[in-house]
Amino acid sequence: MRLVVGRIGRAHGIRGDVAVEVRTDDPGARFADGAVLLTDPASAGPLTVSTTHNHSGRLLVRFEGVRDRNAAEALRGTVLQVESADVEPLDDPDEFHDHELIGLAVRTTDGERVGEVTDVLHHAQDVLVVERPGGEETLVPFVGPLVPEVDVDAGRLVIDPPPGLLDPEQAE
């Protein structure tokens, strides 16, 4: 599975630098000198990071072979990706990468089948998007009391839903 780590914005200067909208929690590793990034569209890459630096709160990246503003501008909108297999596991057993959660089967503490995690939203609180068997989606806040068990190796997670989370008509 490919993971998005950034998106190329506009060119900066005349030597081929581009602004990158970072979409990773570890930009130092993903955009390290010599890092090879896959691209969408595939025809734009792969791209090898030559240098990076911060300028006015933005990450500027120069890729090998991109030598001028025109070449840099041609990359605008390109999505930068890495293979999930290349991402190091997290040290904390209670933290997960999104790609580890997506695809997990969801059951309640009573064993009732709820559905499958199809996405993870990151807002004020992380939220699991669970697709139910009928196709509707349920949003489950990703917090310990509601998600007491995550077993990536077994391909499942357990939720302890309060009344109304799975069936709004049962809300108190």
Coordinates of C-alpha atoms in Angstrom, one line a residue:
M1 CA 0.0 0.0 0.0
R2 CA 1.2 3.5 -0.8
L3 CA 1.1 6.3 1.8
V4 CA 0.9 9.9 0.9
V5 CA 3.7 12.0 2.5
G6 CA 3.3 15.2 0.6
R7 CA 2.1 17.2 -2.3
I8 CA 4.2 19.5 -4.5
G9 CA 3.0 23.1 -4.6
R10 CA 4.4 25.9 -6.6
A11 CA 8.0 26.4 -7.8
H12 CA 10.2 28.6 -5.6
G13 CA 13.0 30.6 -7.2
I14 CA 14.8 29.7 -10.5
R15 CA 16.9 26.7 -9.5
G16 CA 14.2 24.0 -9.3
D17 CA 13.0 24.2 -5.7
V18 CA 9.4 23.4 -5.0
A19 CA 7.2 24.1 -1.9
V20 CA 5.9 20.8 -0.5
E21 CA 2.7 20.5 1.5
V22 CA 3.8 18.0 4.1
R23 CA 1.4 15.1 5.0
T24 CA 3.6 13.0 7.2
D25 CA 4.5 13.1 10.9
D26 CA 8.1 12.5 10.1
P27 CA 9.2 15.0 7.4
G28 CA 12.9 14.7 8.5
A29 CA 12.9 11.1 7.4
R30 CA 10.6 11.2 4.4
F31 CA 12.4 14.2 2.9
A32 CA 16.0 13.4 3.9
D33 CA 18.7 14.0 1.3
G34 CA 18.8 11.0 -1.0
A35 CA 15.2 9.8 -0.1
V36 CA 13.4 8.3 -3.1
L37 CA 9.7 9.2 -3.3
L38 CA 7.1 7.5 -5.5
T39 CA 4.7 9.8 -7.3
D40 CA 1.1 10.1 -8.5
P41 CA 1.1 10.5 -11.4
A42 CA 3.7 7.7 -11.8
S43 CA 5.1 9.4 -14.9
A44 CA 6.5 12.3 -12.7
G45 CA 8.8 10.0 -10.7
P46 CA 10.2 8.5 -8.8
L47 CA 11.9 11.6 -7.4
T48 CA 15.1 11.6 -5.3
V49 CA 15.5 14.4 -2.7
S50 CA 18.6 16.5 -3.4
T51 CA 18.2 19.1 -0.6
T52 CA 15.6 20.6 1.7
H53 CA 15.3 23.7 3.8
N54 CA 12.6 25.7 5.5
H55 CA 11.6 29.1 4.3
S56 CA 8.9 31.2 5.9
G57 CA 7.3 28.1 7.5
R58 CA 7.3 26.1 4.3
L59 CA 9.4 23.1 3.3
L60 CA 11.3 23.7 0.2
V61 CA 12.7 20.7 -1.7
R62 CA 15.0 20.3 -4.6
F63 CA 14.9 17.0 -6.5
E64 CA 17.7 15.5 -8.5
G65 CA 17.3 16.3 -12.2
V66 CA 15.0 19.3 -11.6
R67 CA 17.3 22.1 -12.5
D68 CA 15.1 25.1 -13.3
R69 CA 11.8 26.8 -12.5
N70 CA 10.0 25.3 -15.6
A71 CA 10.9 21.7 -14.5
A72 CA 9.8 22.5 -11.0
E73 CA 6.5 24.0 -12.1
A74 CA 5.8 20.9 -14.2
L75 CA 5.7 18.9 -10.9
R76 CA 3.1 21.1 -9.3
G77 CA 0.2 19.0 -7.9
T78 CA 2.2 15.8 -7.9
V79 CA 1.5 13.6 -4.9
L80 CA 4.5 12.2 -3.1
Q81 CA 4.3 8.7 -1.7
V82 CA 6.2 5.9 0.1
E83 CA 5.4 2.2 0.4
S84 CA 3.9 1.3 3.7
A85 CA 6.3 -1.6 4.1
D86 CA 9.1 1.0 4.2
V87 CA 7.6 2.8 7.2
E88 CA 9.2 1.9 10.5
P89 CA 6.8 0.6 13.2
L90 CA 6.0 3.0 16.0
D91 CA 7.7 2.4 19.4
D92 CA 4.6 2.9 21.4
P93 CA 2.3 -0.1 21.4
D94 CA -0.8 2.2 21.8
E95 CA 0.0 4.2 18.6
F96 CA -0.7 3.1 15.1
H97 CA -0.1 4.3 11.5
D98 CA -3.3 4.9 9.6
H99 CA -2.5 2.1 7.1
E100 CA -2.3 -0.4 10.0
L101 CA -5.9 0.5 11.1
I102 CA -7.5 0.6 7.6
G103 CA -9.0 -2.7 6.7
L104 CA -9.3 -4.0 10.3
A105 CA -12.6 -5.8 11.1
V106 CA -14.6 -4.1 13.9
R107 CA -16.5 -6.0 16.5
T108 CA -18.2 -4.9 19.7
T109 CA -17.1 -6.2 23.1
D110 CA -20.1 -8.6 22.9
G111 CA -18.7 -10.0 19.6
E112 CA -21.2 -8.4 17.3
R113 CA -19.8 -7.6 13.8
V114 CA -19.8 -3.9 13.2
G115 CA -17.9 -3.5 9.9
E116 CA -14.5 -2.5 8.7
V117 CA -12.3 0.5 9.2
T118 CA -12.1 2.4 5.9
D119 CA -10.4 5.6 6.9
V120 CA -8.9 7.5 9.8
L121 CA -9.8 11.2 10.2
H122 CA -7.5 13.6 12.0
H123 CA -9.3 16.6 13.4
A124 CA -9.5 17.7 17.0
Q125 CA -9.8 14.0 17.8
D126 CA -8.8 11.0 15.7
V127 CA -11.9 9.3 14.4
L128 CA -12.2 5.9 12.7
V129 CA -14.6 5.7 9.7
V130 CA -16.2 2.3 9.9
E131 CA -18.2 1.0 6.9
R132 CA -21.2 -1.1 8.1
P133 CA -22.4 -4.2 6.3
G134 CA -25.2 -2.2 4.7
G135 CA -22.8 0.3 3.3
E136 CA -23.5 3.2 5.7
E137 CA -20.6 4.7 7.6
T138 CA -20.2 5.1 11.4
L139 CA -17.7 7.5 13.0
V140 CA -16.0 6.1 16.1
P141 CA -13.8 8.4 18.2
F142 CA -10.4 6.6 18.5
V143 CA -10.1 6.8 22.3
G144 CA -9.2 4.1 24.8
P145 CA -12.6 3.8 26.5
L146 CA -14.4 3.4 23.1
V147 CA -11.7 1.3 21.4
P148 CA -10.3 -0.9 24.2
E149 CA -8.5 -3.4 21.9
V150 CA -6.6 -3.1 18.7
D151 CA -5.0 -6.3 17.3
V152 CA -3.3 -5.5 14.0
D153 CA -1.8 -9.0 13.7
A154 CA -5.2 -10.6 14.1
G155 CA -6.8 -8.0 11.7
R156 CA -9.4 -6.7 14.2
L157 CA -10.3 -4.1 16.7
V158 CA -12.9 -4.1 19.4
I159 CA -15.2 -1.2 20.3
D160 CA -17.3 -0.6 23.4
P161 CA -19.9 1.7 21.9
P162 CA -22.1 3.9 24.1
P163 CA -25.9 3.8 23.4
G164 CA -26.6 5.6 20.1
L165 CA -23.2 5.3 18.5
L166 CA -24.1 2.4 16.3
D167 CA -27.9 3.0 16.3
P168 CA -28.8 6.7 16.8
E169 CA -32.4 5.7 17.6
Q170 CA -31.2 4.1 20.8
A171 CA -29.5 7.2 22.1
E172 CA -30.5 8.2 25.6

